[in-house]
mmCIF file of C-alpha atoms and ligand atoms in Angstrom:
data_model
loop_
_atom_site.group_PDB
_atom_site.id
_atom_site.type_symbol
_atom_site.label_atom_id
_atom_site.label_comp_id
_atom_site.label_asym_id
_atom_site.label_seq_id
_atom_site.Cartn_x
_atom_site.Cartn_y
_atom_site.Cartn_z
ATOM 1 C CA MET Q 1 -7.671 18.992 -17.513
ATOM 2 C CA ALA Q 2 -7.252 14.979 -17.723
ATOM 3 C CA LYS Q 3 -10.139 13.576 -19.681
ATOM 4 C CA LYS Q 4 -12.923 12.119 -17.724
ATOM 5 C CA MET Q 5 -13.664 8.415 -17.487
ATOM 6 C CA ALA Q 6 -16.853 8.687 -19.754
ATOM 7 C CA ASN Q 7 -14.856 10.368 -22.563
ATOM 8 C CA LEU Q 8 -12.194 7.666 -23.151
ATOM 9 C CA ASN Q 9 -12.519 4.927 -25.864
ATOM 10 C CA TYR Q 10 -11.606 1.752 -24.253
ATOM 11 C CA TYR Q 11 -12.193 0.279 -20.780
ATOM 12 C CA PHE Q 12 -10.679 -2.578 -18.894
ATOM 13 C CA GLY Q 13 -11.635 -3.887 -15.391
ATOM 14 C CA ILE Q 14 -9.113 -5.718 -13.273
ATOM 15 C CA LYS Q 15 -9.472 -7.639 -9.920
ATOM 16 C CA MET Q 16 -6.852 -7.946 -7.579
ATOM 17 C CA ARG Q 17 -6.360 -9.711 -4.143
ATOM 18 C CA LEU Q 18 -5.392 -7.139 -1.500
ATOM 19 C CA PHE Q 19 -3.160 -7.998 1.604
ATOM 20 C CA PRO Q 20 -4.141 -5.340 4.138
ATOM 21 C CA SER Q 21 -2.206 -4.993 7.500
ATOM 22 C CA SER Q 22 -4.500 -5.428 10.733
ATOM 23 C CA ALA Q 23 -4.799 -1.758 10.968
ATOM 24 C CA GLN Q 24 -5.644 -1.507 7.279
ATOM 25 C CA ARG Q 25 -8.230 -4.175 7.689
ATOM 26 C CA GLN Q 26 -9.772 -2.072 10.530
ATOM 27 C CA ILE Q 27 -10.169 0.976 8.387
ATOM 28 C CA ILE Q 28 -11.696 -1.227 5.436
ATOM 29 C CA ASP Q 29 -14.228 -2.584 7.727
ATOM 30 C CA ASN Q 30 -15.104 0.787 9.177
ATOM 31 C CA ASN Q 31 -15.560 2.166 5.644
ATOM 32 C CA ILE Q 32 -17.902 -0.796 4.625
ATOM 33 C CA ASN Q 33 -19.991 -0.151 7.579
ATOM 34 C CA ALA Q 34 -20.055 3.606 7.055
ATOM 35 C CA SER Q 35 -20.992 2.800 3.369
ATOM 36 C CA ARG Q 36 -23.650 0.518 4.337
ATOM 37 C CA PHE Q 37 -24.910 2.994 6.871
ATOM 38 C CA ALA Q 38 -25.036 5.932 4.584
ATOM 39 C CA TYR Q 39 -26.917 3.811 2.044
ATOM 40 C CA ASN Q 40 -29.512 2.901 4.607
ATOM 41 C CA GLU Q 41 -29.848 6.471 5.815
ATOM 42 C CA MET Q 42 -30.961 7.234 2.223
ATOM 43 C CA VAL Q 43 -33.352 4.551 2.225
ATOM 44 C CA ALA Q 44 -34.859 5.685 5.623
ATOM 45 C CA ILE Q 45 -34.993 9.309 4.631
ATOM 46 C CA ASP Q 46 -36.825 8.560 1.559
ATOM 47 C CA LYS Q 47 -39.268 6.340 3.179
ATOM 48 C CA GLU Q 48 -40.027 9.039 5.789
ATOM 49 C CA LEU Q 49 -40.172 11.673 3.041
ATOM 50 C CA TYR Q 50 -42.666 9.272 1.190
ATOM 51 C CA SER Q 51 -44.979 9.027 4.119
ATOM 52 C CA LEU Q 52 -44.764 12.839 4.916
ATOM 53 C CA HIS Q 53 -45.681 13.625 1.221
ATOM 54 C CA GLN Q 54 -48.879 11.598 2.034
ATOM 55 C CA VAL Q 55 -50.067 14.349 4.345
ATOM 56 C CA LYS Q 56 -51.729 16.595 1.976
ATOM 57 C CA VAL Q 57 -52.629 19.410 4.300
ATOM 58 C CA PRO Q 58 -49.819 21.872 4.567
ATOM 59 C CA ILE Q 59 -48.888 21.887 8.276
ATOM 60 C CA ALA Q 60 -45.962 23.825 9.144
ATOM 61 C CA ILE Q 61 -44.324 21.132 11.351
ATOM 62 C CA VAL Q 62 -44.526 18.438 8.362
ATOM 63 C CA GLN Q 63 -43.268 21.145 5.765
ATOM 64 C CA ASP Q 64 -40.349 21.878 8.306
ATOM 65 C CA ARG Q 65 -39.401 18.097 8.690
ATOM 66 C CA ILE Q 66 -39.535 17.809 4.883
ATOM 67 C CA ALA Q 67 -37.145 20.625 4.284
ATOM 68 C CA TYR Q 68 -35.084 19.355 6.872
ATOM 69 C CA LEU Q 69 -34.686 15.901 5.524
ATOM 70 C CA GLN Q 70 -34.230 17.132 2.042
ATOM 71 C CA ARG Q 71 -31.300 19.034 3.298
ATOM 72 C CA ARG Q 72 -29.906 16.002 5.196
ATOM 73 C CA LYS Q 73 -30.228 13.903 2.003
ATOM 74 C CA ASN Q 74 -28.054 16.182 0.035
ATOM 75 C CA ASN Q 75 -25.299 16.858 2.632
ATOM 76 C CA THR Q 76 -22.671 14.551 3.489
ATOM 77 C CA GLN Q 77 -21.074 17.094 6.118
ATOM 78 C CA MET Q 78 -24.617 16.957 7.832
ATOM 79 C CA LEU Q 79 -24.740 13.328 8.024
ATOM 80 C CA PHE Q 80 -21.204 13.320 9.615
ATOM 81 C CA ALA Q 81 -22.369 16.073 12.264
ATOM 82 C CA ILE Q 82 -25.463 14.025 13.149
ATOM 83 C CA HIS Q 83 -23.630 10.759 13.456
ATOM 84 C CA PRO Q 84 -20.371 11.523 15.176
ATOM 85 C CA TRP Q 85 -18.820 7.949 14.941
ATOM 86 C CA LEU Q 86 -19.025 8.395 11.197
ATOM 87 C CA ALA Q 87 -16.542 11.451 11.620
ATOM 88 C CA GLY Q 88 -13.767 8.912 12.803
ATOM 89 C CA THR Q 89 -10.577 10.108 11.027
ATOM 90 C CA ASP Q 90 -10.342 6.858 9.013
ATOM 91 C CA ILE Q 91 -13.578 7.187 7.343
ATOM 92 C CA ARG Q 92 -13.576 9.081 4.052
ATOM 93 C CA THR Q 93 -16.462 11.434 2.908
ATOM 94 C CA ASP Q 94 -15.722 10.121 -0.543
ATOM 95 C CA VAL Q 95 -17.036 6.772 0.705
ATOM 96 C CA VAL Q 96 -20.077 8.250 2.030
ATOM 97 C CA ASP Q 97 -20.636 10.324 -1.150
ATOM 98 C CA GLN Q 98 -20.096 7.147 -3.407
ATOM 99 C CA ALA Q 99 -22.695 5.307 -1.330
ATOM 100 C CA ARG Q 100 -25.240 8.062 -2.065
ATOM 101 C CA ARG Q 101 -24.431 7.869 -5.733
ATOM 102 C CA ALA Q 102 -24.932 3.963 -5.594
ATOM 103 C CA TYR Q 103 -28.317 4.726 -4.001
ATOM 104 C CA GLN Q 104 -29.267 6.984 -6.629
ATOM 105 C CA ASN Q 105 -28.215 4.510 -9.318
ATOM 106 C CA ALA Q 106 -30.412 1.978 -7.707
ATOM 107 C CA TRP Q 107 -33.299 4.331 -8.137
ATOM 108 C CA ARG Q 108 -32.066 4.807 -11.818
ATOM 109 C CA MET Q 109 -31.829 1.183 -12.228
ATOM 110 C CA PHE Q 110 -35.342 0.610 -10.983
ATOM 111 C CA ARG Q 111 -36.765 3.211 -13.316
ATOM 112 C CA GLN Q 112 -35.319 1.431 -16.324
ATOM 113 C CA VAL Q 113 -35.808 -2.005 -15.337
ATOM 114 C CA HIS Q 114 -38.602 -2.585 -12.905
ATOM 115 C CA ARG Q 115 -37.803 -6.065 -12.164
ATOM 116 C CA SER Q 116 -34.717 -4.823 -10.264
ATOM 117 C CA GLY Q 117 -36.987 -3.530 -7.374
ATOM 118 C CA VAL Q 118 -36.642 -0.280 -5.368
ATOM 119 C CA PRO Q 119 -33.642 0.254 -3.148
ATOM 120 C CA VAL Q 120 -33.892 -1.583 0.189
ATOM 121 C CA PHE Q 121 -31.986 -1.613 3.301
ATOM 122 C CA HIS Q 122 -28.539 -3.552 3.232
ATOM 123 C CA ARG Q 123 -28.239 -5.977 5.955
ATOM 124 C CA LYS Q 124 -25.180 -6.408 7.859
ATOM 125 C CA ARG Q 125 -23.496 -9.557 6.309
ATOM 126 C CA ASP Q 126 -20.440 -11.306 6.492
ATOM 127 C CA ASN Q 127 -19.260 -9.584 3.250
ATOM 128 C CA GLY Q 128 -19.517 -6.103 2.102
ATOM 129 C CA SER Q 129 -17.744 -3.333 -0.165
ATOM 130 C CA TYR Q 130 -17.236 0.307 -0.412
ATOM 131 C CA GLN Q 131 -16.374 2.496 -3.284
ATOM 132 C CA LEU Q 132 -13.690 5.138 -3.771
ATOM 133 C CA PRO Q 133 -13.338 7.671 -6.672
ATOM 134 C CA THR Q 134 -9.950 8.404 -8.088
ATOM 135 C CA ARG Q 135 -8.814 12.020 -8.462
ATOM 136 C CA TYR Q 136 -6.206 13.543 -10.643
ATOM 137 C CA THR Q 137 -5.101 16.881 -9.698
ATOM 138 C CA LYS Q 138 -2.624 17.606 -12.555
ATOM 139 C CA THR Q 139 -3.096 17.458 -16.234
ATOM 140 C CA GLU Q 140 -1.738 14.056 -16.838
ATOM 141 C CA VAL Q 141 -3.275 10.825 -16.089
ATOM 142 C CA GLY Q 142 -1.336 7.324 -15.788
ATOM 143 C CA LEU Q 143 -1.480 4.472 -13.278
ATOM 144 C CA ALA Q 144 1.142 6.140 -11.058
ATOM 145 C CA ASN Q 145 -0.544 9.595 -10.616
ATOM 146 C CA GLY Q 146 -4.075 9.680 -8.991
ATOM 147 C CA SER Q 147 -5.298 9.468 -5.542
ATOM 148 C CA ASN Q 148 -5.499 5.801 -6.140
ATOM 149 C CA ARG Q 149 -2.358 4.606 -7.812
ATOM 150 C CA PHE Q 150 0.288 2.058 -8.544
ATOM 151 C CA LEU Q 151 3.755 2.178 -6.580
ATOM 152 C CA ASP Q 152 4.846 -0.948 -8.567
ATOM 153 C CA LYS Q 153 3.391 -4.210 -9.842
ATOM 154 C CA ARG Q 154 2.918 -5.309 -6.328
ATOM 155 C CA HIS Q 155 1.904 -2.200 -4.304
ATOM 156 C CA LEU Q 156 -0.876 0.355 -4.491
ATOM 157 C CA ILE Q 157 -1.411 3.541 -2.748
ATOM 158 C CA LEU Q 158 -4.979 3.816 -1.880
ATOM 159 C CA SER Q 159 -6.655 6.994 -0.488
ATOM 160 C CA GLY Q 160 -7.377 6.588 3.451
ATOM 161 C CA LEU Q 161 -5.186 3.324 3.456
ATOM 162 C CA GLY Q 162 -1.739 4.324 2.124
ATOM 163 C CA LYS Q 163 0.501 1.530 0.690
ATOM 164 C CA ILE Q 164 -1.076 -1.886 0.286
ATOM 165 C CA ARG Q 165 0.065 -5.239 -1.172
ATOM 166 C CA VAL Q 166 -1.768 -6.686 -4.016
ATOM 167 C CA SER Q 167 -1.469 -9.677 -6.415
ATOM 168 C CA GLY Q 168 -3.070 -10.222 -9.759
ATOM 169 C CA SER Q 169 -2.024 -6.916 -11.305
ATOM 170 C CA GLN Q 170 -1.392 -7.275 -15.010
ATOM 171 C CA LYS Q 171 2.104 -6.910 -16.616
ATOM 172 C CA ARG Q 172 0.746 -5.623 -19.946
ATOM 173 C CA LEU Q 173 -0.881 -2.550 -18.333
ATOM 174 C CA PHE Q 174 2.512 -1.123 -17.170
ATOM 175 C CA SER Q 175 3.786 -0.973 -20.881
ATOM 176 C CA HIS Q 176 1.735 2.089 -21.334
ATOM 177 C CA ALA Q 177 0.964 3.113 -17.858
ATOM 178 C CA ASP Q 178 0.974 6.850 -18.724
ATOM 179 C CA SER Q 179 -2.038 6.773 -21.059
ATOM 180 C CA ILE Q 180 -4.160 4.820 -18.353
ATOM 181 C CA ARG Q 181 -6.659 6.448 -16.217
ATOM 182 C CA VAL Q 182 -7.857 4.797 -13.042
ATOM 183 C CA GLY Q 183 -11.688 5.268 -12.272
ATOM 184 C CA THR Q 184 -13.769 4.037 -9.397
ATOM 185 C CA ILE Q 185 -12.255 1.390 -7.295
ATOM 186 C CA THR Q 186 -14.278 -0.977 -5.213
ATOM 187 C CA ILE Q 187 -12.955 -2.480 -2.051
ATOM 188 C CA ARG Q 188 -14.569 -5.878 -1.143
ATOM 189 C CA CYS Q 189 -14.505 -8.264 1.693
ATOM 190 C CA ASP Q 190 -15.879 -11.763 1.050
ATOM 191 C CA ALA Q 191 -17.518 -14.397 3.284
ATOM 192 C CA THR Q 192 -14.245 -16.062 3.952
ATOM 193 C CA GLY Q 193 -12.439 -12.771 5.172
ATOM 194 C CA ARG Q 194 -10.373 -12.292 2.080
ATOM 195 C CA TYR Q 195 -9.987 -8.738 0.456
ATOM 196 C CA PHE Q 196 -10.331 -7.851 -3.083
ATOM 197 C CA LEU Q 197 -10.037 -4.762 -5.142
ATOM 198 C CA SER Q 198 -11.847 -4.136 -8.554
ATOM 199 C CA MET Q 199 -10.406 -1.143 -10.715
ATOM 200 C CA MET Q 200 -12.011 0.413 -13.719
ATOM 201 C CA LEU Q 201 -9.386 1.534 -16.204
ATOM 202 C CA GLY Q 202 -9.848 3.766 -19.142
ATOM 203 C CA SER Q 203 -7.677 4.624 -21.949
ATOM 204 C CA ASP Q 204 -7.515 6.253 -25.498
ATOM 205 C CA THR Q 205 -5.540 3.343 -27.087
ATOM 206 C CA PRO Q 206 -6.479 -0.271 -27.050
ATOM 207 C CA PHE Q 207 -5.422 -2.252 -23.963
ATOM 208 C CA VAL Q 208 -4.208 -5.226 -25.867
ATOM 209 C CA HIS Q 209 -2.290 -5.580 -29.187
ATOM 210 C CA THR Q 210 -2.062 -9.115 -30.886
ATOM 211 C CA ALA Q 211 -0.948 -10.470 -34.106
ATOM 212 C CA LYS Q 212 -3.129 -13.411 -35.202
ATOM 213 C CA PRO Q 213 -3.497 -15.671 -38.267
ATOM 214 C CA ALA Q 214 -5.347 -13.857 -41.107
ATOM 215 C CA GLN Q 215 -9.116 -14.823 -41.768
ATOM 216 C CA ALA Q 216 -9.431 -17.466 -39.181
ATOM 217 C CA ALA Q 217 -12.982 -17.964 -38.544
ATOM 218 C CA VAL Q 218 -14.379 -20.827 -36.300
ATOM 219 C CA GLY Q 219 -17.875 -22.103 -35.061
ATOM 220 C CA ILE Q 220 -18.585 -23.613 -31.788
ATOM 221 C CA ASP Q 221 -21.207 -25.996 -30.764
ATOM 222 C CA LEU Q 222 -22.056 -26.005 -27.002
ATOM 223 C CA ASN Q 223 -23.621 -29.447 -25.793
ATOM 224 C CA ILE Q 224 -24.144 -31.787 -23.026
ATOM 225 C CA ASP Q 225 -21.730 -34.612 -23.960
ATOM 226 C CA ASN Q 226 -18.577 -32.444 -24.016
ATOM 227 C CA PHE Q 227 -18.124 -28.742 -23.236
ATOM 228 C CA LEU Q 228 -17.682 -27.713 -26.802
ATOM 229 C CA THR Q 229 -16.937 -29.046 -30.335
ATOM 230 C CA ASP Q 230 -15.598 -26.544 -32.996
ATOM 231 C CA SER Q 231 -15.963 -26.496 -36.636
ATOM 232 C CA ASN Q 232 -12.482 -28.005 -37.132
ATOM 233 C CA GLY Q 233 -13.529 -31.099 -35.190
ATOM 234 C CA ASN Q 234 -11.608 -30.303 -31.967
ATOM 235 C CA VAL Q 235 -13.449 -31.392 -28.741
ATOM 236 C CA ILE Q 236 -12.904 -29.865 -25.399
ATOM 237 C CA PRO Q 237 -14.469 -32.284 -22.707
ATOM 238 C CA ASN Q 238 -16.617 -31.171 -19.817
ATOM 239 C CA PRO Q 239 -14.733 -30.140 -16.742
ATOM 240 C CA HIS Q 240 -15.536 -32.166 -13.690
ATOM 241 C CA TYR Q 241 -14.582 -29.714 -10.966
ATOM 242 C CA TYR Q 242 -18.172 -29.630 -9.702
ATOM 243 C CA ARG Q 243 -19.114 -33.285 -9.624
ATOM 244 C CA VAL Q 244 -16.029 -34.350 -7.701
ATOM 245 C CA ILE Q 245 -16.478 -31.722 -5.017
ATOM 246 C CA LYS Q 246 -20.132 -31.813 -4.687
ATOM 247 C CA GLY Q 247 -20.412 -34.669 -2.102
ATOM 248 C CA GLN Q 248 -18.029 -32.889 -0.041
ATOM 249 C CA LEU Q 249 -19.927 -29.754 -0.039
ATOM 250 C CA ALA Q 250 -23.291 -31.235 0.700
ATOM 251 C CA LYS Q 251 -21.803 -33.085 3.781
ATOM 252 C CA GLN Q 252 -20.168 -29.885 5.041
ATOM 253 C CA GLN Q 253 -23.482 -27.975 4.268
ATOM 254 C CA ARG Q 254 -25.355 -30.437 6.534
ATOM 255 C CA ILE Q 255 -23.157 -29.916 9.353
ATOM 256 C CA LEU Q 256 -23.603 -26.178 8.942
ATOM 257 C CA ALA Q 257 -27.465 -26.662 9.073
ATOM 258 C CA ARG Q 258 -27.026 -28.622 12.184
ATOM 259 C CA ARG Q 259 -24.865 -26.053 14.063
ATOM 260 C CA ARG Q 260 -27.256 -23.281 12.979
ATOM 261 C CA LEU Q 261 -29.985 -25.188 14.603
ATOM 262 C CA ARG Q 262 -28.223 -26.056 17.706
ATOM 263 C CA ALA Q 263 -27.230 -22.356 18.212
ATOM 264 C CA LYS Q 264 -30.963 -21.341 17.477
ATOM 265 C CA LYS Q 265 -32.113 -23.767 20.185
ATOM 266 C CA GLU Q 266 -29.781 -22.475 22.797
ATOM 267 C CA HIS Q 267 -30.757 -18.960 21.915
ATOM 268 C CA ARG Q 268 -27.226 -17.970 20.976
ATOM 269 C CA SER Q 269 -26.714 -15.319 18.206
ATOM 270 C CA LEU Q 270 -25.158 -17.112 15.170
ATOM 271 C CA ARG Q 271 -22.567 -14.053 14.987
ATOM 272 C CA THR Q 272 -21.092 -15.315 18.173
ATOM 273 C CA ALA Q 273 -21.493 -19.120 17.609
ATOM 274 C CA ARG Q 274 -18.022 -20.045 17.080
ATOM 275 C CA ASN Q 275 -18.401 -23.567 15.827
ATOM 276 C CA TYR Q 276 -21.229 -22.315 13.468
ATOM 277 C CA GLN Q 277 -18.757 -19.561 12.192
ATOM 278 C CA LYS Q 278 -15.999 -21.913 11.768
ATOM 279 C CA GLN Q 279 -18.109 -24.172 9.613
ATOM 280 C CA ARG Q 280 -19.619 -21.104 7.571
ATOM 281 C CA ILE Q 281 -16.079 -20.257 6.452
ATOM 282 C CA MET Q 282 -15.429 -23.825 5.760
ATOM 283 C CA VAL Q 283 -18.408 -24.099 3.294
ATOM 284 C CA ALA Q 284 -17.725 -20.624 1.744
ATOM 285 C CA ASN Q 285 -14.231 -21.802 1.195
ATOM 286 C CA ILE Q 286 -15.425 -24.903 -0.866
ATOM 287 C CA GLN Q 287 -17.909 -22.851 -2.794
ATOM 288 C CA CYS Q 288 -15.156 -20.292 -3.599
ATOM 289 C CA LYS Q 289 -12.931 -23.089 -4.704
ATOM 290 C CA VAL Q 290 -15.460 -24.583 -7.182
ATOM 291 C CA ALA Q 291 -16.314 -21.087 -8.535
ATOM 292 C CA ASN Q 292 -12.827 -20.276 -9.044
ATOM 293 C CA ARG Q 293 -11.998 -23.492 -10.975
ATOM 294 C CA ARG Q 294 -14.878 -23.045 -13.044
ATOM 295 C CA LYS Q 295 -13.911 -19.530 -13.903
ATOM 296 C CA ASN Q 296 -10.251 -20.592 -14.740
ATOM 297 C CA PHE Q 297 -11.438 -23.084 -17.055
ATOM 298 C CA LEU Q 298 -13.843 -20.643 -18.950
ATOM 299 C CA HIS Q 299 -11.208 -17.957 -18.936
ATOM 300 C CA LEU Q 300 -8.608 -20.406 -20.505
ATOM 301 C CA VAL Q 301 -10.921 -21.721 -23.194
ATOM 302 C CA SER Q 302 -12.568 -18.382 -24.139
ATOM 303 C CA THR Q 303 -9.176 -16.560 -24.250
ATOM 304 C CA ALA Q 304 -7.647 -19.402 -26.592
ATOM 305 C CA LEU Q 305 -10.589 -19.125 -29.059
ATOM 306 C CA ILE Q 306 -10.668 -15.308 -29.224
ATOM 307 C CA LYS Q 307 -6.792 -14.957 -29.520
ATOM 308 C CA ASN Q 308 -6.410 -17.318 -32.199
ATOM 309 C CA HIS Q 309 -9.347 -16.355 -34.419
ATOM 310 C CA ASP Q 310 -10.593 -13.302 -35.945
ATOM 311 C CA MET Q 311 -14.169 -14.540 -35.904
ATOM 312 C CA VAL Q 312 -16.044 -16.859 -33.471
ATOM 313 C CA VAL Q 313 -19.515 -17.881 -33.991
ATOM 314 C CA ALA Q 314 -21.704 -19.638 -31.349
ATOM 315 C CA GLU Q 315 -25.396 -20.412 -30.912
ATOM 316 C CA GLU Q 316 -27.774 -18.152 -28.794
ATOM 317 C CA LEU Q 317 -28.588 -19.899 -25.817
ATOM 318 C CA ARG Q 318 -32.023 -21.562 -25.657
ATOM 319 C CA SER Q 319 -31.513 -22.349 -21.949
ATOM 320 C CA GLN Q 320 -35.084 -21.220 -21.402
ATOM 321 C CA ASN Q 321 -36.290 -24.490 -23.315
ATOM 322 C CA MET Q 322 -33.433 -26.620 -22.164
ATOM 323 C CA LEU Q 323 -33.965 -25.831 -18.559
ATOM 324 C CA ARG Q 324 -37.275 -27.405 -18.484
ATOM 325 C CA ASN Q 325 -35.229 -30.774 -18.730
ATOM 326 C CA HIS Q 326 -34.142 -31.149 -14.953
ATOM 327 C CA ALA Q 327 -31.227 -33.296 -15.658
ATOM 328 C CA LEU Q 328 -29.877 -30.810 -18.397
ATOM 329 C CA ALA Q 329 -30.638 -27.972 -16.250
ATOM 330 C CA MET Q 330 -28.268 -29.079 -13.714
ATOM 331 C CA SER Q 331 -25.363 -29.530 -16.169
ATOM 332 C CA ILE Q 332 -26.240 -26.306 -17.903
ATOM 333 C CA ALA Q 333 -25.882 -24.298 -14.583
ATOM 334 C CA ASP Q 334 -22.831 -26.222 -13.880
ATOM 335 C CA VAL Q 335 -20.602 -25.587 -16.973
ATOM 336 C CA GLY Q 336 -21.585 -21.983 -17.074
ATOM 337 C CA TRP Q 337 -22.203 -21.390 -20.682
ATOM 338 C CA ARG Q 338 -23.829 -18.125 -20.034
ATOM 339 C CA THR Q 339 -20.875 -16.868 -18.364
ATOM 340 C CA PHE Q 340 -18.632 -18.233 -21.063
ATOM 341 C CA LEU Q 341 -20.525 -16.410 -23.837
ATOM 342 C CA GLY Q 342 -20.229 -13.209 -21.862
ATOM 343 C CA MET Q 343 -16.462 -13.724 -21.658
ATOM 344 C CA LEU Q 344 -16.285 -14.311 -25.524
ATOM 345 C CA ALA Q 345 -18.132 -11.149 -26.056
ATOM 346 C CA TYR Q 346 -15.933 -8.962 -23.972
ATOM 347 C CA LYS Q 347 -12.662 -10.578 -24.971
ATOM 348 C CA ALA Q 348 -13.605 -10.385 -28.508
ATOM 349 C CA GLU Q 349 -13.630 -6.532 -28.081
ATOM 350 C CA LEU Q 350 -10.284 -6.476 -26.139
ATOM 351 C CA TYR Q 351 -8.681 -8.523 -28.899
ATOM 352 C CA ASP Q 352 -10.329 -7.093 -31.725
ATOM 353 C CA CYS Q 353 -12.032 -10.128 -32.886
ATOM 354 C CA GLN Q 354 -15.610 -10.587 -34.215
ATOM 355 C CA PHE Q 355 -17.949 -12.465 -31.920
ATOM 356 C CA VAL Q 356 -21.492 -13.336 -33.191
ATOM 357 C CA THR Q 357 -24.248 -15.589 -32.158
ATOM 358 C CA VAL Q 358 -26.692 -17.221 -34.361
ATOM 359 C CA ASN Q 359 -30.140 -18.907 -34.265
ATOM 360 C CA PRO Q 360 -29.605 -22.640 -33.388
ATOM 361 C CA ARG Q 361 -32.653 -23.552 -35.505
ATOM 362 C CA ASN Q 362 -31.713 -26.777 -37.525
ATOM 363 C CA THR Q 363 -28.054 -26.363 -36.813
ATOM 364 C CA THR Q 364 -27.866 -30.083 -35.690
ATOM 365 C CA GLN Q 365 -30.406 -31.551 -38.238
ATOM 366 C CA THR Q 366 -28.743 -29.961 -41.450
ATOM 367 C CA CYS Q 367 -25.937 -31.823 -43.422
ATOM 368 C CA SER Q 368 -23.007 -29.402 -43.631
ATOM 369 C CA ASP Q 369 -22.029 -30.932 -46.914
ATOM 370 C CA CYS Q 370 -25.236 -30.784 -49.072
ATOM 371 C CA GLY Q 371 -27.810 -28.730 -46.846
ATOM 372 C CA PHE Q 372 -30.311 -31.423 -46.511
ATOM 373 C CA VAL Q 373 -32.404 -31.131 -43.479
ATOM 374 C CA MET Q 374 -33.446 -34.237 -41.445
ATOM 375 C CA ALA Q 375 -37.165 -34.012 -40.635
ATOM 376 C CA GLY Q 376 -39.820 -36.108 -39.442
ATOM 377 C CA ASP Q 377 -38.935 -39.615 -38.116
ATOM 378 C CA GLN Q 378 -35.466 -39.244 -39.676
ATOM 379 C CA LYS Q 379 -34.928 -36.426 -37.039
ATOM 380 C CA LEU Q 380 -31.744 -37.025 -34.951
ATOM 381 C CA THR Q 381 -32.344 -37.452 -31.208
ATOM 382 C CA LEU Q 382 -29.909 -36.626 -28.506
ATOM 383 C CA THR Q 383 -28.552 -40.147 -28.544
ATOM 384 C CA ASP Q 384 -27.486 -39.994 -32.235
ATOM 385 C CA ARG Q 385 -23.708 -39.237 -32.080
ATOM 386 C CA GLU Q 386 -22.978 -40.067 -35.602
ATOM 387 C CA TRP Q 387 -25.113 -40.228 -38.838
ATOM 388 C CA THR Q 388 -24.948 -40.580 -42.460
ATOM 389 C CA CYS Q 389 -26.778 -38.216 -44.629
ATOM 390 C CA PRO Q 390 -29.523 -39.904 -46.805
ATOM 391 C CA GLN Q 391 -29.103 -37.496 -49.690
ATOM 392 C CA CYS Q 392 -25.344 -37.075 -50.253
ATOM 393 C CA GLY Q 393 -24.003 -40.072 -48.125
ATOM 394 C CA ALA Q 394 -21.863 -38.089 -46.093
ATOM 395 C CA PHE Q 395 -20.684 -39.457 -42.813
ATOM 396 C CA HIS Q 396 -21.141 -37.001 -39.789
ATOM 397 C CA ILE Q 397 -20.220 -36.603 -36.340
ATOM 398 C CA ARG Q 398 -23.119 -34.866 -34.868
ATOM 399 C CA ASP Q 399 -21.397 -31.904 -32.822
ATOM 400 C CA HIS Q 400 -18.818 -31.436 -35.529
ATOM 401 C CA ASN Q 401 -21.381 -31.098 -38.197
ATOM 402 C CA ALA Q 402 -23.381 -28.690 -36.014
ATOM 403 C CA ALA Q 403 -20.212 -26.608 -35.325
ATOM 404 C CA LYS Q 404 -19.835 -26.340 -39.086
ATOM 405 C CA ASN Q 405 -23.340 -25.114 -39.651
ATOM 406 C CA ILE Q 406 -23.032 -22.683 -36.973
ATOM 407 C CA LEU Q 407 -19.874 -21.128 -38.714
ATOM 408 C CA ALA Q 408 -21.747 -20.917 -41.821
ATOM 409 C CA LYS Q 409 -24.522 -19.106 -40.415
ATOM 410 C CA GLY Q 410 -22.367 -16.748 -38.885
ATOM 411 C CA LEU Q 411 -20.315 -16.111 -42.097
ATOM 412 C CA ALA Q 412 -23.708 -15.625 -43.922
ATOM 413 C CA LEU Q 413 -24.275 -12.564 -41.583
ATOM 414 C CA ASN Q 414 -21.249 -10.766 -43.076
HETATM 415 ZN ZN1 LIG X 501 -25.837 -34.241 -47.305
#
């Protein structure tokens, strides 16, 4: 038997754009609807079971109903029998099974983290997704063998859909295609009507091999004036993708609000209001553009850092405090430090690099040459960009000095 996903050593996720034909698009949309329907069916059954269990007297009719619902809950075939439209040839029982699993996971998540809330009805929206398991019948795994598999770098075979064109697959995967197992895949339609596929991959060998300079460690200081400064004195300026496009976005959002209001006034449903829908897609496109630019930037910077060093040290984010300052909150959300640190963490694993975060306490106020700590009214404020140490006389650029201290704290952990 081929090894299960859970028993493999390394995981890797890829996201690809899908280019379905119009027939395939129809099938995908049907499956998204069926997946949501099955999920909501589970929510409804559990709600009814809950209220039936409140009836403490053993009444036969109630007991029968409970038994029936419990059977229905655990039986995909029964769901298909009750709702004949679900049995359309293009809807997979796999999709429904997977939706049921998602529902059970939502409960499991609620039991672990109460904040996540109990599973609720999924409303019909402009976007949606469904999941498909990947099955291997033979003993071997590999990108070219499962029920969902690669034909070549640009084409996949997906169960229920057949051959479909993709973009964004990664060349390096194909160099050891035979040892990679494809896990559950998610097919998603976004608010602008584009289709994407996320694929979980597992392997017993690492996905990436790199040779890098020995013993290169770097500390990074994330700050407001620039995106980051490293301990070698390199400065990466803040990207301005958002500021530029913000005015444009606000304007289009105002138009959208106006059209929503007009449709409401004329008692038309938003779903069929054509001008509103056109505008909605326009706004979604702008938001998508901002998000993509930001992500590209963060990927570029994080990959460069991880690939070129064997240790990267950053501060723990103290945004809880910083977010109290409104102007700062805006730029923090804007630059995406949290996402950035997340990227560093997972890429470090991928590229066999050590990534650690340290307590930011005094990293700015300490002289990296002699260790003197500025205190009292000597303390540096946000506007002090450069300073001279009163004890040893060393001249410091504030962020560069902080990055050196961050590196030292990280090295001290080893
Ligand atoms: Zn000093």
